[in-house]
Amino acid sequence: MEKEEFQYSLVNKDGGQFKDWSFFLSLYTPIVGPQATALYFSLVNEEAILRHLNYPRFELTRLYQITSINEKSFNESIKKLESLKLVKTKISRNKKLKRFELFAPLEPNEFFANEIFEKTLLTKIGLENVEALKFIFKEKSDIDVEEDFEDITATFEDVFPEELRNMTQTTTMETNINNLRSSKRTLFEKMFNLKSLNDRLKKANVNLNYNASKNKRAFNWALSLYNFNEEDFAKLIIESYDKTKQGLDFKYFQNGVETFVLKQKQKISKGLEATQKLTDLTLTPENWAQNFLQQPLDLNFYKLLKKFREDYQFDNETINALMDFSCFVNQGKVIPNYLYKVADTVVEHQMGESKIIIRYLNDLKSQKQVKVPLEPTFNQSAIPTYDEVMNLVSKI
């Protein structure tokens, strides 16, 4: 099957405030590397060109060509830029368009105020060089700084897990909060529409001073760990708000953020398990059986494969899913007569494509009735429940 090609669009989220690149090269390049740096500059330049042309859309392969890097290197570099909040990637619900939102780099004082970013730079270039950069940029003044999309941006933890793990052994959010330096444009201000967020909080009778040092520090810490959307972030603030003290309970906020991030990681882990299972199902049935069955591959097994392929015309994924279902019910064994009954049920109810059959079998394993499928040929009213199927096969 031919791979479907994405188109792309670029959006400058900082109103053209890409002016002084000297601190980018000094602060960001040691972390993301020269290839990601070159890609970032190319994206900024490409956005300016597309803006003058009234934002035409091109195939994503154009970006690979103008940056002279392959798809794998492009994606790796994008994730590095995403982790440092320089790029935000969104994908349209129809999976045909990727939108790259470009953010100006943090000013030096705000960069060093972000302890996660500062400590990562420290691991890359050492204390002496970090202190030298602080001195160099000390006197620089601050710069004032739709289709329905799903946010797929990488987090700092995704790209630099080792650095973050080392930091958590020596620092806490409480120490992070204590050393805020002033800045006119923080991560918090870049990532959210403050008016919209404030409207959400007011409805919950939450009144916060966003410019308060501790609040800024807490919010920037949270956003360094995860790309929160506005709704989830507002919920965290509301749940952490102490109405008696009229302010955030920072310990509660920290626990809330860490719990949220952990749950998201667990969801990702489950998704990876599902992906691995799908990969297993794409093996040939012979290879699948050699890897997963607790029985020798005898003549009956090969007769089963021949019948599934020729009489039922099942593809490899469907055959593997059926064998997996038999193993689930029959203590790790593939029983041909049992599977013929299940296969007859599948054919009788006109389930058609392998993905529908696999979903049906997975629902049976979970003892759940099958949900309405996308394909109109799949007659849901005729779909048997788990108990009905078990009653049927018990007669074998």
CSV table of C-alpha atoms in Angstrom, one decimal:
chain,number,residue,atom,x,y,z
A,1,MET,CA,0.0,0.0,0.0
A,2,GLU,CA,1.4,3.3,-1.0
A,3,LYS,CA,2.2,5.7,1.8
A,4,GLU,CA,0.0,8.7,1.9
A,5,GLU,CA,1.9,12.0,1.7
A,6,PHE,CA,1.2,14.9,4.1
A,7,GLN,CA,1.0,18.5,3.1
A,8,TYR,CA,2.3,21.1,5.5
A,9,SER,CA,1.7,24.6,6.7
A,10,LEU,CA,3.8,27.0,8.8
A,11,VAL,CA,2.6,29.5,11.3
A,12,ASN,CA,4.7,32.2,13.1
A,13,LYS,CA,3.2,32.3,16.6
A,14,ASP,CA,5.5,35.2,17.8
A,15,GLY,CA,4.6,37.8,15.2
A,16,GLY,CA,7.9,37.9,13.4
A,17,GLN,CA,10.0,38.4,16.5
A,18,PHE,CA,12.9,36.3,15.2
A,19,LYS,CA,15.6,39.0,15.4
A,20,ASP,CA,18.7,38.1,17.4
A,21,TRP,CA,20.1,34.7,16.6
A,22,SER,CA,23.3,35.0,18.6
A,23,PHE,CA,21.8,33.7,21.8
A,24,PHE,CA,20.0,30.9,20.0
A,25,LEU,CA,23.3,29.6,18.7
A,26,SER,CA,24.9,29.9,22.2
A,27,LEU,CA,22.0,28.5,24.3
A,28,TYR,CA,20.0,26.2,22.1
A,29,THR,CA,22.4,24.7,19.6
A,30,PRO,CA,24.5,22.8,22.2
A,31,ILE,CA,21.3,21.1,23.3
A,32,VAL,CA,19.5,20.3,20.0
A,33,GLY,CA,22.6,20.1,17.8
A,34,PRO,CA,23.5,21.7,14.5
A,35,GLN,CA,21.1,19.8,12.3
A,36,ALA,CA,18.0,20.8,14.4
A,37,THR,CA,19.4,24.4,14.5
A,38,ALA,CA,19.7,24.5,10.7
A,39,LEU,CA,16.2,23.0,10.4
A,40,TYR,CA,14.7,25.7,12.7
A,41,PHE,CA,16.3,28.5,10.7
A,42,SER,CA,15.0,26.9,7.5
A,43,LEU,CA,11.5,26.7,8.8
A,44,VAL,CA,11.5,30.3,9.9
A,45,ASN,CA,12.8,31.3,6.5
A,46,GLU,CA,10.2,29.1,4.7
A,47,GLU,CA,7.4,30.6,6.7
A,48,ALA,CA,8.4,34.1,5.6
A,49,ILE,CA,8.5,32.9,2.0
A,50,LEU,CA,5.1,31.2,2.2
A,51,ARG,CA,3.6,34.3,3.9
A,52,HIS,CA,4.5,36.5,0.9
A,53,LEU,CA,2.9,33.9,-1.4
A,54,ASN,CA,-0.3,33.9,0.6
A,55,TYR,CA,0.5,30.5,2.3
A,56,PRO,CA,0.3,27.9,-0.5
A,57,ARG,CA,0.5,24.3,0.6
A,58,PHE,CA,3.2,21.9,-0.5
A,59,GLU,CA,3.9,18.2,0.0
A,60,LEU,CA,6.0,17.6,3.2
A,61,THR,CA,8.7,16.1,1.0
A,62,ARG,CA,9.6,19.7,-0.1
A,63,LEU,CA,10.9,20.3,3.4
A,64,TYR,CA,13.2,17.3,3.2
A,65,GLN,CA,14.5,18.6,-0.1
A,66,ILE,CA,15.1,22.2,0.9
A,67,THR,CA,16.8,21.1,4.2
A,68,SER,CA,18.8,18.3,2.5
A,69,ILE,CA,17.9,15.8,5.3
A,70,ASN,CA,15.9,12.6,5.1
A,71,GLU,CA,12.6,11.9,6.7
A,72,LYS,CA,14.0,10.1,9.8
A,73,SER,CA,16.5,12.9,10.5
A,74,PHE,CA,13.8,15.5,9.9
A,75,ASN,CA,11.5,13.9,12.5
A,76,GLU,CA,14.2,13.5,15.0
A,77,SER,CA,15.2,17.2,14.7
A,78,ILE,CA,11.6,18.3,14.9
A,79,LYS,CA,11.1,16.5,18.2
A,80,LYS,CA,14.2,18.2,19.6
A,81,LEU,CA,12.8,21.6,18.7
A,82,GLU,CA,9.4,20.6,20.1
A,83,SER,CA,10.9,19.6,23.4
A,84,LEU,CA,12.4,23.1,23.9
A,85,LYS,CA,9.1,24.8,22.9
A,86,LEU,CA,10.5,26.2,19.6
A,87,VAL,CA,8.1,24.3,17.4
A,88,LYS,CA,4.6,22.9,18.1
A,89,THR,CA,3.3,20.2,15.7
A,90,LYS,CA,-0.3,19.6,15.0
A,91,ILE,CA,-2.0,17.2,12.6
A,92,SER,CA,-5.4,17.6,11.0
A,93,ARG,CA,-8.1,15.2,12.0
A,94,ASN,CA,-8.2,13.9,8.4
A,95,LYS,CA,-4.5,13.1,8.7
A,96,LYS,CA,-3.6,15.0,5.5
A,97,LEU,CA,-2.0,18.2,6.9
A,98,LYS,CA,0.7,18.9,9.4
A,99,ARG,CA,1.0,22.4,10.8
A,100,PHE,CA,4.3,23.5,12.3
A,101,GLU,CA,3.8,26.5,14.7
A,102,LEU,CA,7.1,28.4,15.2
A,103,PHE,CA,8.0,30.1,18.4
A,104,ALA,CA,10.8,32.6,19.0
A,105,PRO,CA,13.5,31.3,21.4
A,106,LEU,CA,13.4,32.4,25.0
A,107,GLU,CA,15.4,35.5,25.9
A,108,PRO,CA,18.6,34.6,27.8
A,109,ASN,CA,17.3,35.7,31.2
A,110,GLU,CA,14.2,33.6,30.8
A,111,PHE,CA,16.2,30.6,29.4
A,112,PHE,CA,18.4,30.6,32.5
A,113,ALA,CA,15.3,31.1,34.7
A,114,ASN,CA,14.1,27.8,33.4
A,115,GLU,CA,16.1,25.4,35.6
A,116,ILE,CA,15.4,22.4,33.4
A,117,PHE,CA,16.7,24.1,30.3
A,118,GLU,CA,19.7,25.6,32.2
A,119,LYS,CA,20.7,22.2,33.7
A,120,THR,CA,20.4,20.5,30.3
A,121,LEU,CA,22.8,23.1,28.9
A,122,LEU,CA,25.1,22.6,31.8
A,123,THR,CA,25.4,18.9,31.0
A,124,LYS,CA,26.3,19.8,27.4
A,125,ILE,CA,28.9,22.5,27.8
A,126,GLY,CA,29.9,22.5,31.5
A,127,LEU,CA,29.7,25.0,34.4
A,128,GLU,CA,32.5,27.3,33.2
A,129,ASN,CA,30.9,27.9,29.8
A,130,VAL,CA,27.4,28.4,31.3
A,131,GLU,CA,28.7,31.0,33.7
A,132,ALA,CA,30.5,32.8,30.8
A,133,LEU,CA,27.2,32.9,28.8
A,134,LYS,CA,25.3,34.3,31.7
A,135,PHE,CA,27.9,37.1,31.9
A,136,ILE,CA,27.8,37.7,28.2
A,137,PHE,CA,24.1,38.0,28.0
A,138,LYS,CA,23.7,39.8,31.4
A,139,GLU,CA,23.5,43.3,29.8
A,140,LYS,CA,21.1,42.3,27.0
A,141,SER,CA,17.7,44.0,27.3
A,142,ASP,CA,14.5,42.0,26.9
A,143,ILE,CA,12.6,42.0,23.6
A,144,ASP,CA,8.9,42.5,23.9
A,145,VAL,CA,7.9,40.1,22.9
A,146,GLU,CA,-8.3,26.6,11.2
A,147,GLU,CA,-9.0,23.3,10.6
A,148,ASP,CA,-9.5,21.1,13.6
A,149,PHE,CA,-6.1,19.9,14.7
A,150,GLU,CA,-4.8,17.4,17.2
A,151,ASP,CA,-1.6,18.3,19.1
A,152,ILE,CA,1.2,15.7,18.5
A,153,THR,CA,4.1,17.8,19.9
A,154,ALA,CA,6.9,15.9,21.6
A,155,THR,CA,7.7,16.8,25.2
A,156,PHE,CA,11.0,17.6,26.9
A,157,GLU,CA,10.8,14.2,28.7
A,158,ASP,CA,10.3,12.4,25.4
A,159,VAL,CA,13.6,13.7,23.9
A,160,PHE,CA,15.9,14.2,26.9
A,161,PRO,CA,14.7,11.6,29.4
A,162,GLU,CA,18.2,10.9,30.8
A,163,GLU,CA,18.9,14.6,31.5
A,164,LEU,CA,15.6,15.0,33.2
A,165,ARG,CA,16.0,11.8,35.3
A,166,ASN,CA,19.4,13.1,36.6
A,167,MET,CA,17.8,16.4,37.5
A,168,THR,CA,15.1,14.9,39.5
A,169,GLN,CA,17.7,13.3,41.8
A,170,THR,CA,19.1,16.7,42.8
A,171,THR,CA,16.3,19.3,42.5
A,172,THR,CA,12.6,19.7,43.3
A,173,MET,CA,10.0,22.1,42.1
A,174,GLU,CA,10.2,24.0,45.3
A,175,THR,CA,13.8,25.0,44.6
A,176,ASN,CA,12.8,25.8,41.0
A,177,ILE,CA,10.2,28.2,42.2
A,178,ASN,CA,12.5,30.2,44.4
A,179,ASN,CA,14.9,31.6,41.7
A,180,LEU,CA,12.6,33.3,39.1
A,181,ARG,CA,14.2,36.0,37.0
A,182,SER,CA,12.0,38.6,35.4
A,183,SER,CA,11.0,38.3,31.7
A,184,LYS,CA,8.3,39.7,29.5
A,185,ARG,CA,7.6,36.5,27.7
A,186,THR,CA,7.6,33.2,29.4
A,187,LEU,CA,6.8,29.7,28.3
A,188,PHE,CA,3.4,30.1,30.0
A,189,GLU,CA,2.7,33.2,28.0
A,190,LYS,CA,3.8,31.6,24.8
A,191,MET,CA,1.8,28.4,25.1
A,192,PHE,CA,-1.6,29.8,26.2
A,193,ASN,CA,-4.2,32.5,25.3
A,194,LEU,CA,-4.2,34.1,28.7
A,195,LYS,CA,-7.6,35.7,28.3
A,196,SER,CA,-9.2,32.4,27.4
A,197,LEU,CA,-7.5,30.6,30.3
A,198,ASN,CA,-8.5,33.3,32.7
A,199,ASP,CA,-12.1,33.0,31.6
A,200,ARG,CA,-12.1,29.4,32.5
A,201,LEU,CA,-10.6,30.1,35.9
A,202,LYS,CA,-13.0,32.9,36.7
A,203,LYS,CA,-16.0,30.5,36.1
A,204,ALA,CA,-14.5,28.4,38.9
A,205,ASN,CA,-14.0,31.5,41.1
A,206,VAL,CA,-10.2,31.2,40.8
A,207,ASN,CA,-8.4,34.5,40.8
A,208,LEU,CA,-4.6,34.3,40.2
A,209,ASN,CA,-1.9,36.9,39.6
A,210,TYR,CA,-0.1,35.4,36.6
A,211,ASN,CA,2.8,37.8,37.1
A,212,ALA,CA,3.5,36.5,40.7
A,213,SER,CA,7.0,34.9,40.7
A,214,LYS,CA,5.9,31.6,42.3
A,215,ASN,CA,3.0,31.2,39.9
A,216,LYS,CA,5.2,31.9,36.8
A,217,ARG,CA,7.8,29.5,38.0
A,218,ALA,CA,5.3,26.7,38.8
A,219,PHE,CA,3.6,27.1,35.4
A,220,ASN,CA,6.9,27.2,33.5
A,221,TRP,CA,8.1,24.1,35.3
A,222,ALA,CA,4.9,22.2,34.4
A,223,LEU,CA,5.1,23.3,30.7
A,224,SER,CA,8.7,22.2,30.5
A,225,LEU,CA,7.5,18.6,31.4
A,226,TYR,CA,4.4,18.3,29.2
A,227,ASN,CA,2.5,20.0,26.4
A,228,PHE,CA,-0.7,20.7,28.3
A,229,ASN,CA,-3.8,21.9,26.5
A,230,GLU,CA,-5.7,24.8,28.0
A,231,GLU,CA,-8.5,22.7,29.4
A,232,ASP,CA,-6.2,20.2,31.2
A,233,PHE,CA,-4.0,23.0,32.5
A,234,ALA,CA,-7.0,25.0,33.8
A,235,LYS,CA,-8.3,21.9,35.6
A,236,LEU,CA,-5.0,21.4,37.3
A,237,ILE,CA,-5.0,25.0,38.5
A,238,ILE,CA,-8.6,24.8,39.7
A,239,GLU,CA,-7.9,21.6,41.7
A,240,SER,CA,-4.8,23.1,43.2
A,241,TYR,CA,-6.3,26.4,44.2
A,242,ASP,CA,-6.6,27.1,47.9
A,243,LYS,CA,-9.7,29.3,48.3
A,244,THR,CA,-8.8,30.1,51.9
A,245,LYS,CA,-5.4,31.5,51.1
A,246,GLN,CA,-6.5,32.8,47.7
A,247,GLY,CA,-3.6,31.2,45.9
A,248,LEU,CA,-2.1,28.0,44.5
A,249,ASP,CA,-1.2,25.2,46.8
A,250,PHE,CA,2.2,24.5,45.1
A,251,LYS,CA,2.7,21.1,46.6
A,252,TYR,CA,-0.7,20.0,45.4
A,253,PHE,CA,-0.1,21.5,42.0
A,254,GLN,CA,3.2,19.6,41.7
A,255,ASN,CA,1.6,16.3,42.7
A,256,GLY,CA,-1.2,17.0,40.2
A,257,VAL,CA,1.2,17.7,37.3
A,258,GLU,CA,3.3,14.6,38.1
A,259,THR,CA,0.2,12.4,38.3
A,260,PHE,CA,-1.2,13.8,35.0
A,261,VAL,CA,2.1,13.2,33.2
A,262,LEU,CA,2.4,9.6,34.6
A,263,LYS,CA,-1.1,8.8,33.4
A,264,GLN,CA,-0.3,10.1,29.9
A,265,LYS,CA,2.9,8.0,29.9
A,266,GLN,CA,0.7,4.9,30.8
A,267,LYS,CA,-1.6,5.7,27.9
A,268,ILE,CA,1.3,5.9,25.5
A,269,SER,CA,2.7,2.6,26.9
A,270,LYS,CA,-0.7,0.9,26.2
A,271,GLY,CA,-0.7,2.4,22.7
A,272,LEU,CA,2.8,1.0,22.1
A,273,GLU,CA,1.7,-2.4,23.4
A,274,ALA,CA,-1.2,-2.3,20.9
A,275,THR,CA,1.2,-1.3,18.1
A,276,GLN,CA,3.5,-4.2,19.0
A,277,LYS,CA,0.5,-6.6,18.9
A,278,LEU,CA,-0.4,-5.3,15.5
A,279,THR,CA,3.1,-5.9,14.3
A,280,ASP,CA,2.9,-9.5,15.7
A,281,LEU,CA,-0.3,-10.0,13.7
A,282,THR,CA,1.4,-9.0,10.4
A,283,LEU,CA,3.8,-11.9,10.6
A,284,THR,CA,3.1,-14.9,8.4
A,285,PRO,CA,1.0,-17.5,10.3
A,286,GLU,CA,3.9,-19.9,10.2
A,287,ASN,CA,6.2,-17.4,11.8
A,288,TRP,CA,3.5,-16.3,14.3
A,289,ALA,CA,2.9,-19.9,15.3
A,290,GLN,CA,6.7,-20.6,15.8
A,291,ASN,CA,6.9,-17.5,18.0
A,292,PHE,CA,3.8,-17.8,20.1
A,293,LEU,CA,2.4,-21.3,20.1
A,294,GLN,CA,3.1,-23.9,22.9
A,295,GLN,CA,2.6,-26.8,20.5
A,296,PRO,CA,4.4,-28.4,17.5
A,297,LEU,CA,3.2,-27.4,14.0
A,298,ASP,CA,1.7,-30.7,12.8
A,299,LEU,CA,-0.3,-31.7,9.7
A,300,ASN,CA,-3.6,-30.5,11.2
A,301,PHE,CA,-2.0,-27.0,11.7
A,302,TYR,CA,-1.0,-26.8,8.0
A,303,LYS,CA,-4.4,-28.1,6.9
A,304,LEU,CA,-6.0,-25.3,9.0
A,305,LEU,CA,-3.8,-22.7,7.2
A,306,LYS,CA,-4.7,-24.1,3.8
A,307,LYS,CA,-8.4,-24.0,4.6
A,308,PHE,CA,-8.3,-20.5,6.0
A,309,ARG,CA,-6.4,-19.2,3.0
A,310,GLU,CA,-8.3,-21.0,0.2
A,311,ASP,CA,-11.8,-21.6,1.5
A,312,TYR,CA,-12.3,-18.6,3.8
A,313,GLN,CA,-9.8,-16.4,1.9
A,314,PHE,CA,-8.5,-14.9,5.2
A,315,ASP,CA,-5.3,-12.8,5.1
A,316,ASN,CA,-2.4,-13.3,7.4
A,317,GLU,CA,-3.6,-10.8,10.0
A,318,THR,CA,-7.0,-12.4,10.3
A,319,ILE,CA,-5.5,-15.9,10.6
A,320,ASN,CA,-3.1,-14.8,13.3
A,321,ALA,CA,-5.9,-13.0,15.2
A,322,LEU,CA,-8.0,-16.2,15.1
A,323,MET,CA,-5.1,-18.3,16.4
A,324,ASP,CA,-4.5,-15.8,19.1
A,325,PHE,CA,-8.1,-16.0,20.1
A,326,SER,CA,-8.0,-19.8,20.2
A,327,CYS,CA,-4.9,-19.6,22.5
A,328,PHE,CA,-6.7,-17.2,24.8
A,329,VAL,CA,-9.7,-19.5,25.2
A,330,ASN,CA,-7.9,-22.9,25.0
A,331,GLN,CA,-4.9,-22.5,27.3
A,332,GLY,CA,-2.4,-21.5,24.7
A,333,LYS,CA,-3.5,-24.0,22.0
A,334,VAL,CA,-4.8,-23.7,18.4
A,335,ILE,CA,-7.7,-26.1,18.0
A,336,PRO,CA,-8.8,-26.3,14.4
A,337,ASN,CA,-12.4,-27.5,14.9
A,338,TYR,CA,-12.9,-24.7,17.4
A,339,LEU,CA,-11.5,-22.1,15.0
A,340,TYR,CA,-13.7,-23.4,12.1
A,341,LYS,CA,-16.8,-22.6,14.1
A,342,VAL,CA,-15.5,-19.1,15.0
A,343,ALA,CA,-14.5,-18.6,11.3
A,344,ASP,CA,-18.0,-19.6,10.2
A,345,THR,CA,-19.5,-17.0,12.6
A,346,VAL,CA,-17.2,-14.4,11.2
A,347,VAL,CA,-18.3,-15.2,7.6
A,348,GLU,CA,-22.0,-15.6,8.5
A,349,HIS,CA,-22.1,-12.0,9.9
A,350,GLN,CA,-20.2,-10.6,6.9
A,351,MET,CA,-17.5,-8.9,8.9
A,352,GLY,CA,-15.3,-8.4,5.8
A,353,GLU,CA,-12.0,-6.6,6.4
A,354,SER,CA,-9.4,-8.0,8.8
A,355,LYS,CA,-9.4,-4.9,11.0
A,356,ILE,CA,-13.1,-5.5,11.7
A,357,ILE,CA,-12.6,-9.2,12.5
A,358,ILE,CA,-9.6,-8.4,14.7
A,359,ARG,CA,-11.6,-5.7,16.6
A,360,TYR,CA,-14.5,-8.2,17.0
A,361,LEU,CA,-12.2,-10.9,18.4
A,362,ASN,CA,-10.6,-8.5,20.8
A,363,ASP,CA,-14.0,-7.4,22.0
A,364,LEU,CA,-14.9,-11.1,22.6
A,365,LYS,CA,-11.8,-11.5,24.7
A,366,SER,CA,-12.8,-8.5,26.8
A,367,GLN,CA,-16.3,-10.0,27.1
A,368,LYS,CA,-17.8,-6.9,25.5
A,369,GLN,CA,-20.4,-6.6,22.8
A,370,VAL,CA,-18.9,-5.3,19.5
A,371,LYS,CA,-19.4,-1.6,18.9
A,372,VAL,CA,-20.9,0.0,15.7
A,373,PRO,CA,-18.2,-0.3,13.0
A,374,LEU,CA,-17.3,2.3,10.4
A,375,GLU,CA,-18.1,0.0,7.5
A,376,PRO,CA,-21.8,-0.1,6.5
A,377,THR,CA,-21.5,-3.7,5.3
A,378,PHE,CA,-21.0,-4.8,8.9
A,379,ASN,CA,-24.5,-5.6,10.3
A,380,GLN,CA,-24.2,-4.7,14.0
A,381,SER,CA,-27.7,-6.0,14.9
A,382,ALA,CA,-26.6,-9.5,13.9
A,383,ILE,CA,-23.4,-9.5,15.9
A,384,PRO,CA,-23.4,-12.2,18.6
A,385,THR,CA,-22.3,-11.3,22.1
A,386,TYR,CA,-19.4,-13.0,23.9
A,387,ASP,CA,-21.8,-15.4,25.7
A,388,GLU,CA,-23.6,-16.3,22.5
A,389,VAL,CA,-20.3,-17.2,20.8
A,390,MET,CA,-19.2,-19.2,23.8
A,391,ASN,CA,-22.5,-21.1,23.8
A,392,LEU,CA,-22.0,-21.8,20.1
A,393,VAL,CA,-18.5,-23.1,20.3
A,394,SER,CA,-19.2,-25.1,23.5
A,395,LYS,CA,-21.3,-27.4,21.2
A,396,ILE,CA,-18.1,-28.5,19.3
